[in-house]
CSV table of C-alpha atoms in Angstrom, one decimal:
chain,number,residue,atom,x,y,z
K,20,UNK,CA,65.0,89.3,124.4
K,21,UNK,CA,64.4,92.4,122.2
K,22,UNK,CA,68.2,93.3,121.8
K,23,UNK,CA,68.9,90.0,120.3
K,24,UNK,CA,66.0,90.1,117.9
K,25,UNK,CA,67.1,93.6,116.9
K,26,UNK,CA,70.5,92.4,116.2
K,27,UNK,CA,69.1,89.5,114.2
K,28,UNK,CA,67.1,91.9,111.9
K,29,UNK,CA,70.1,94.1,111.2
K,30,UNK,CA,72.1,91.1,110.3
K,31,UNK,CA,69.4,89.9,107.9
K,32,UNK,CA,69.2,93.4,106.3
K,33,UNK,CA,73.0,93.9,106.1
K,34,UNK,CA,73.4,90.4,104.4
K,35,UNK,CA,70.5,91.0,102.1
K,36,UNK,CA,72.0,94.3,101.1
K,37,UNK,CA,75.4,92.7,100.4
K,38,UNK,CA,73.8,89.9,98.3
K,39,UNK,CA,71.9,92.5,96.4
K,40,UNK,CA,75.0,94.5,95.7
K,41,UNK,CA,76.6,91.2,94.5
K,42,UNK,CA,73.7,90.6,92.1
K,43,UNK,CA,73.9,94.2,90.8
K,44,UNK,CA,77.6,93.6,90.0
K,45,UNK,CA,76.9,90.1,88.3
K,46,UNK,CA,73.8,91.0,86.4
K,47,UNK,CA,73.9,94.8,85.7
K,48,UNK,CA,71.3,97.4,86.0
K,49,UNK,CA,68.5,95.9,83.9
K,50,UNK,CA,65.5,96.0,86.2
K,51,UNK,CA,64.1,92.6,84.7
K,52,UNK,CA,67.2,90.8,86.1
K,53,UNK,CA,65.6,91.1,89.5
K,54,UNK,CA,62.9,88.5,88.5
K,55,UNK,CA,65.7,86.0,89.1
K,56,UNK,CA,67.8,88.2,91.3
K,57,UNK,CA,65.3,88.7,94.2
K,58,UNK,CA,64.7,85.0,94.7
K,59,UNK,CA,68.4,84.4,94.5
K,60,UNK,CA,69.2,87.2,97.1
K,61,UNK,CA,66.6,85.7,99.5
K,62,UNK,CA,67.9,82.1,99.2
K,63,UNK,CA,71.5,83.4,99.5
K,64,UNK,CA,70.5,85.4,102.7
K,65,UNK,CA,68.7,82.3,104.1
K,66,UNK,CA,71.6,80.0,103.3
K,67,UNK,CA,74.1,82.5,104.8
K,68,UNK,CA,72.1,82.8,108.1
K,69,UNK,CA,71.8,79.0,108.3
K,70,UNK,CA,75.5,78.4,107.7
K,71,UNK,CA,76.8,81.3,109.8
K,72,UNK,CA,74.2,82.4,112.5
K,73,UNK,CA,74.4,86.1,113.5
K,74,UNK,CA,76.8,86.7,116.3
K,75,UNK,CA,77.6,89.5,118.8
K,76,UNK,CA,80.2,91.1,116.5
K,77,UNK,CA,80.8,94.6,115.7
K,78,UNK,CA,82.1,95.1,112.0
K,79,UNK,CA,85.6,96.2,112.3
K,80,UNK,CA,85.8,98.5,109.3
K,81,UNK,CA,89.1,100.3,110.3
K,82,UNK,CA,90.8,96.9,111.0
K,83,UNK,CA,89.6,95.8,107.5
K,84,UNK,CA,90.9,98.8,105.8
K,85,UNK,CA,94.3,98.3,107.5
K,86,UNK,CA,94.3,94.6,106.4
K,87,UNK,CA,93.9,95.2,102.7
K,88,UNK,CA,97.3,97.0,102.0
K,89,UNK,CA,99.0,94.4,104.2
K,90,UNK,CA,97.2,91.6,102.2
K,91,UNK,CA,98.1,93.2,98.9
K,92,UNK,CA,101.8,93.7,100.0
K,93,UNK,CA,102.1,90.1,101.2
K,94,UNK,CA,100.5,88.8,97.9
K,95,UNK,CA,103.2,90.7,95.9
K,96,UNK,CA,106.0,89.5,98.2
K,97,UNK,CA,104.7,85.9,98.1
K,98,UNK,CA,104.3,86.0,94.2
K,99,UNK,CA,107.9,87.3,93.7
K,100,UNK,CA,109.4,85.0,96.1
K,101,UNK,CA,108.0,81.9,94.7
K,102,UNK,CA,108.5,83.0,91.0
K,103,UNK,CA,112.2,83.6,91.8
K,104,UNK,CA,112.5,80.4,93.5
K,105,UNK,CA,111.1,78.3,90.5
K,106,UNK,CA,112.9,80.4,87.8
K,107,UNK,CA,116.3,79.9,89.3
K,108,UNK,CA,118.8,77.5,87.4
K,109,UNK,CA,118.1,74.9,90.1
K,110,UNK,CA,114.8,75.7,92.1
K,111,UNK,CA,115.9,77.1,95.4
K,112,UNK,CA,113.8,75.0,97.8
K,113,UNK,CA,114.2,73.1,101.1
K,114,UNK,CA,110.6,72.0,101.9
K,115,UNK,CA,109.3,70.8,105.1
K,116,UNK,CA,106.5,71.1,107.7
K,117,UNK,CA,106.3,73.4,110.7
K,118,UNK,CA,103.8,73.0,113.5
K,119,UNK,CA,102.2,76.2,114.8
K,120,UNK,CA,100.0,76.8,117.8
K,121,UNK,CA,97.5,79.4,117.0
K,122,UNK,CA,95.9,81.6,119.7
K,123,UNK,CA,93.0,82.2,117.6
K,124,UNK,CA,89.7,80.7,119.1
K,125,UNK,CA,87.2,81.9,116.6
K,126,UNK,CA,86.7,79.2,113.9
K,127,UNK,CA,86.2,81.9,111.2
K,128,UNK,CA,89.3,83.6,112.2
K,129,UNK,CA,91.2,80.5,112.0
K,130,UNK,CA,90.0,79.7,108.5
K,131,UNK,CA,91.0,83.3,107.3
K,132,UNK,CA,94.4,82.8,109.0
K,133,UNK,CA,94.9,79.4,107.3
K,134,UNK,CA,94.0,80.8,103.9
K,135,UNK,CA,96.1,83.9,104.1
K,136,UNK,CA,99.1,81.9,105.4
K,137,UNK,CA,99.2,80.4,101.9
K,138,UNK,CA,99.8,84.0,100.6
K,139,UNK,CA,102.7,84.8,102.8
K,140,UNK,CA,106.1,84.2,101.1
K,141,UNK,CA,107.2,80.7,101.5
K,142,UNK,CA,104.3,79.2,103.6
K,143,UNK,CA,101.3,77.1,102.7
K,144,UNK,CA,98.4,76.5,105.2
K,145,UNK,CA,98.2,72.7,105.0
K,146,UNK,CA,96.1,71.3,107.9
K,147,UNK,CA,94.4,72.4,111.1
K,148,UNK,CA,93.3,70.4,114.2
K,149,UNK,CA,91.6,72.9,116.5
K,150,UNK,CA,94.4,75.5,117.4
K,151,UNK,CA,97.2,73.4,116.0
K,152,UNK,CA,98.2,74.4,112.5
K,153,UNK,CA,100.5,72.5,110.1
K,154,UNK,CA,102.1,74.7,107.7
K,155,UNK,CA,104.2,73.7,104.8
K,156,UNK,CA,107.4,75.8,104.2
K,157,UNK,CA,109.1,75.9,100.8
K,158,UNK,CA,112.3,76.8,102.6
K,159,UNK,CA,112.9,75.5,106.0
K,160,UNK,CA,116.1,77.6,106.2
K,161,UNK,CA,114.1,80.7,106.7
K,162,UNK,CA,112.3,81.3,110.0
K,163,UNK,CA,108.7,82.0,109.1
K,164,UNK,CA,107.3,82.2,112.6
K,165,UNK,CA,107.8,86.1,113.0
K,166,UNK,CA,105.6,86.4,109.9
K,167,UNK,CA,103.0,83.9,111.1
K,168,UNK,CA,102.7,85.7,114.5
K,169,UNK,CA,102.4,89.1,112.7
K,170,UNK,CA,99.6,87.7,110.3
K,171,UNK,CA,97.9,86.1,113.4
K,172,UNK,CA,97.8,89.5,115.3
K,173,UNK,CA,96.2,91.2,112.2
K,174,UNK,CA,93.6,88.5,111.8
K,175,UNK,CA,92.8,88.7,115.6
K,176,UNK,CA,92.4,92.4,115.1
K,177,UNK,CA,89.8,91.8,112.5
K,178,UNK,CA,87.8,89.4,114.6
K,179,UNK,CA,88.2,91.2,118.0
K,180,UNK,CA,85.0,91.0,120.1
K,181,UNK,CA,83.2,93.9,121.6
K,182,UNK,CA,84.9,95.2,124.7
K,183,UNK,CA,88.3,93.6,123.7
K,184,UNK,CA,89.6,96.5,121.5
T,25,UNK,CA,100.9,107.6,75.4
T,26,UNK,CA,98.7,108.1,78.3
T,27,UNK,CA,99.4,107.2,82.0
T,28,UNK,CA,96.7,104.6,81.9
T,29,UNK,CA,98.2,102.9,78.8
T,30,UNK,CA,101.6,102.9,80.4
T,31,UNK,CA,100.2,101.4,83.6
T,32,UNK,CA,98.5,98.5,81.6
T,33,UNK,CA,101.5,98.0,79.4
T,34,UNK,CA,103.5,97.2,82.6
T,35,UNK,CA,100.9,95.3,84.6
T,36,UNK,CA,99.4,93.1,81.9
T,37,UNK,CA,102.7,91.5,80.7
T,38,UNK,CA,103.9,91.2,84.3
T,39,UNK,CA,100.7,89.5,85.1
T,40,UNK,CA,101.2,87.0,82.3
T,41,UNK,CA,104.8,86.4,83.5
T,42,UNK,CA,103.5,85.4,87.0
T,43,UNK,CA,101.1,83.0,85.4
T,44,UNK,CA,104.0,81.5,83.3
T,45,UNK,CA,106.1,81.3,86.6
T,46,UNK,CA,103.2,79.4,88.3
T,47,UNK,CA,103.1,76.9,85.4
T,48,UNK,CA,106.9,76.6,85.2
T,49,UNK,CA,106.8,75.9,89.0
T,50,UNK,CA,104.1,73.1,88.4
T,51,UNK,CA,106.6,71.4,86.0
T,52,UNK,CA,109.8,71.9,87.9
T,53,UNK,CA,109.0,71.6,91.4
T,54,UNK,CA,109.2,68.0,92.9
T,55,UNK,CA,106.2,67.3,95.0
T,56,UNK,CA,102.6,68.2,95.6
T,57,UNK,CA,103.1,70.7,98.4
T,58,UNK,CA,105.8,72.8,96.7
T,59,UNK,CA,103.7,72.8,93.5
T,60,UNK,CA,100.7,74.2,95.5
T,61,UNK,CA,103.1,77.0,96.6
T,62,UNK,CA,103.7,78.0,93.1
T,63,UNK,CA,100.2,77.8,91.9
T,64,UNK,CA,98.5,79.7,94.6
T,65,UNK,CA,100.9,82.5,95.1
T,66,UNK,CA,102.0,83.2,91.6
T,67,UNK,CA,98.5,82.7,90.0
T,68,UNK,CA,96.9,84.9,92.6
T,69,UNK,CA,99.5,87.8,91.8
T,70,UNK,CA,99.1,87.1,88.1
T,71,UNK,CA,95.4,87.5,88.0
T,72,UNK,CA,95.6,90.5,90.4
T,73,UNK,CA,98.0,92.3,88.0
T,74,UNK,CA,95.8,91.4,84.9
T,75,UNK,CA,92.9,92.7,86.6
T,76,UNK,CA,94.6,95.9,87.7
T,77,UNK,CA,95.8,96.4,84.1
T,78,UNK,CA,92.3,96.0,82.8
T,79,UNK,CA,90.6,98.3,85.3
T,80,UNK,CA,91.4,101.6,83.4
T,81,UNK,CA,89.7,100.3,80.3
T,82,UNK,CA,86.3,99.2,81.7
T,83,UNK,CA,83.2,100.7,80.2
T,84,UNK,CA,81.3,101.3,83.5
T,85,UNK,CA,82.1,101.1,87.3
T,86,UNK,CA,79.9,97.9,87.4
T,87,UNK,CA,82.3,96.2,85.0
T,88,UNK,CA,85.2,97.1,87.2
T,89,UNK,CA,83.6,95.9,90.3
T,90,UNK,CA,82.9,92.6,88.5
T,91,UNK,CA,86.6,92.1,87.7
T,92,UNK,CA,87.5,92.8,91.3
T,93,UNK,CA,84.8,90.4,92.4
T,94,UNK,CA,86.3,87.7,90.0
T,95,UNK,CA,89.7,88.2,91.6
T,96,UNK,CA,88.3,87.9,95.2
T,97,UNK,CA,86.5,84.7,94.2
T,98,UNK,CA,89.5,83.2,92.5
T,99,UNK,CA,91.6,84.1,95.5
T,100,UNK,CA,89.1,82.5,98.0
T,101,UNK,CA,88.8,79.3,95.7
T,102,UNK,CA,92.5,79.1,95.2
T,103,UNK,CA,93.4,79.5,98.9
T,104,UNK,CA,90.7,77.0,99.9
T,105,UNK,CA,91.5,74.5,97.2
T,106,UNK,CA,95.2,74.5,98.1
T,107,UNK,CA,94.4,73.9,101.7
T,108,UNK,CA,92.0,71.1,100.9
T,109,UNK,CA,94.5,69.4,98.5
T,110,UNK,CA,97.2,69.7,101.1
T,111,UNK,CA,95.1,68.4,104.0
T,112,UNK,CA,93.9,65.3,101.9
T,113,UNK,CA,97.6,64.6,101.0
T,114,UNK,CA,98.7,65.0,104.6
T,115,UNK,CA,96.2,62.8,106.1
T,116,UNK,CA,96.5,60.3,103.3
T,117,UNK,CA,92.7,59.8,102.9
T,118,UNK,CA,92.4,61.0,99.3
T,119,UNK,CA,90.8,58.4,96.9
T,120,UNK,CA,93.7,58.6,94.5
T,121,UNK,CA,96.3,57.9,97.4
T,122,UNK,CA,95.0,54.6,98.4
């Protein structure tokens, strides 16, 4: 199946280039650093392919560029929110758990969702069984579901398959 | 006083303030889960602000990229660590909880 072999090699090259860039950032521009850098990049690429095999997925550059400002804004809101809560004369908290059924099916998308939930104001991604997420809320008086749904839609846009948007 | 200096004069102390808020949260909040809230969110923002404040003063673009990479790695480690600690505590299968 030549098409799949072709895809495989473009994945290898793309990941190799990414790890080379990381090495360049870490080690600087001294050419001798590649004595260690080249084997490291080769091993990292091998490990990456073993842990996350190439899939039929188109890189969603525009979706990623749209995700970054949202991510930064949520980090700011989340940080301010929790700082104000703990600095109040009596910490303003009413903690509790919320169960959320996620519509994300891609495992990588679910992990990204769970990790970024922890950066939204007031929520912490605690546990995950398949599509059932257990979220810890620092203030159960605030309805966080609309925010979870908004985040889920953005993560879904990042991981949309070919032909689905 | 240049714009870069002014920018760093705001972001660096603000970043330190968020680190302090994270640590105060660790001391004042009552349980493991609420403490994780304070640590992940306040420290992520604190480090982000510190790195933004340092970016105008790097000697080369590579150094700037390295700072951004450090922030991304800490972000990833922080979110993943918080999730794993919360999961172990929820399922009650951590060694220290038996």
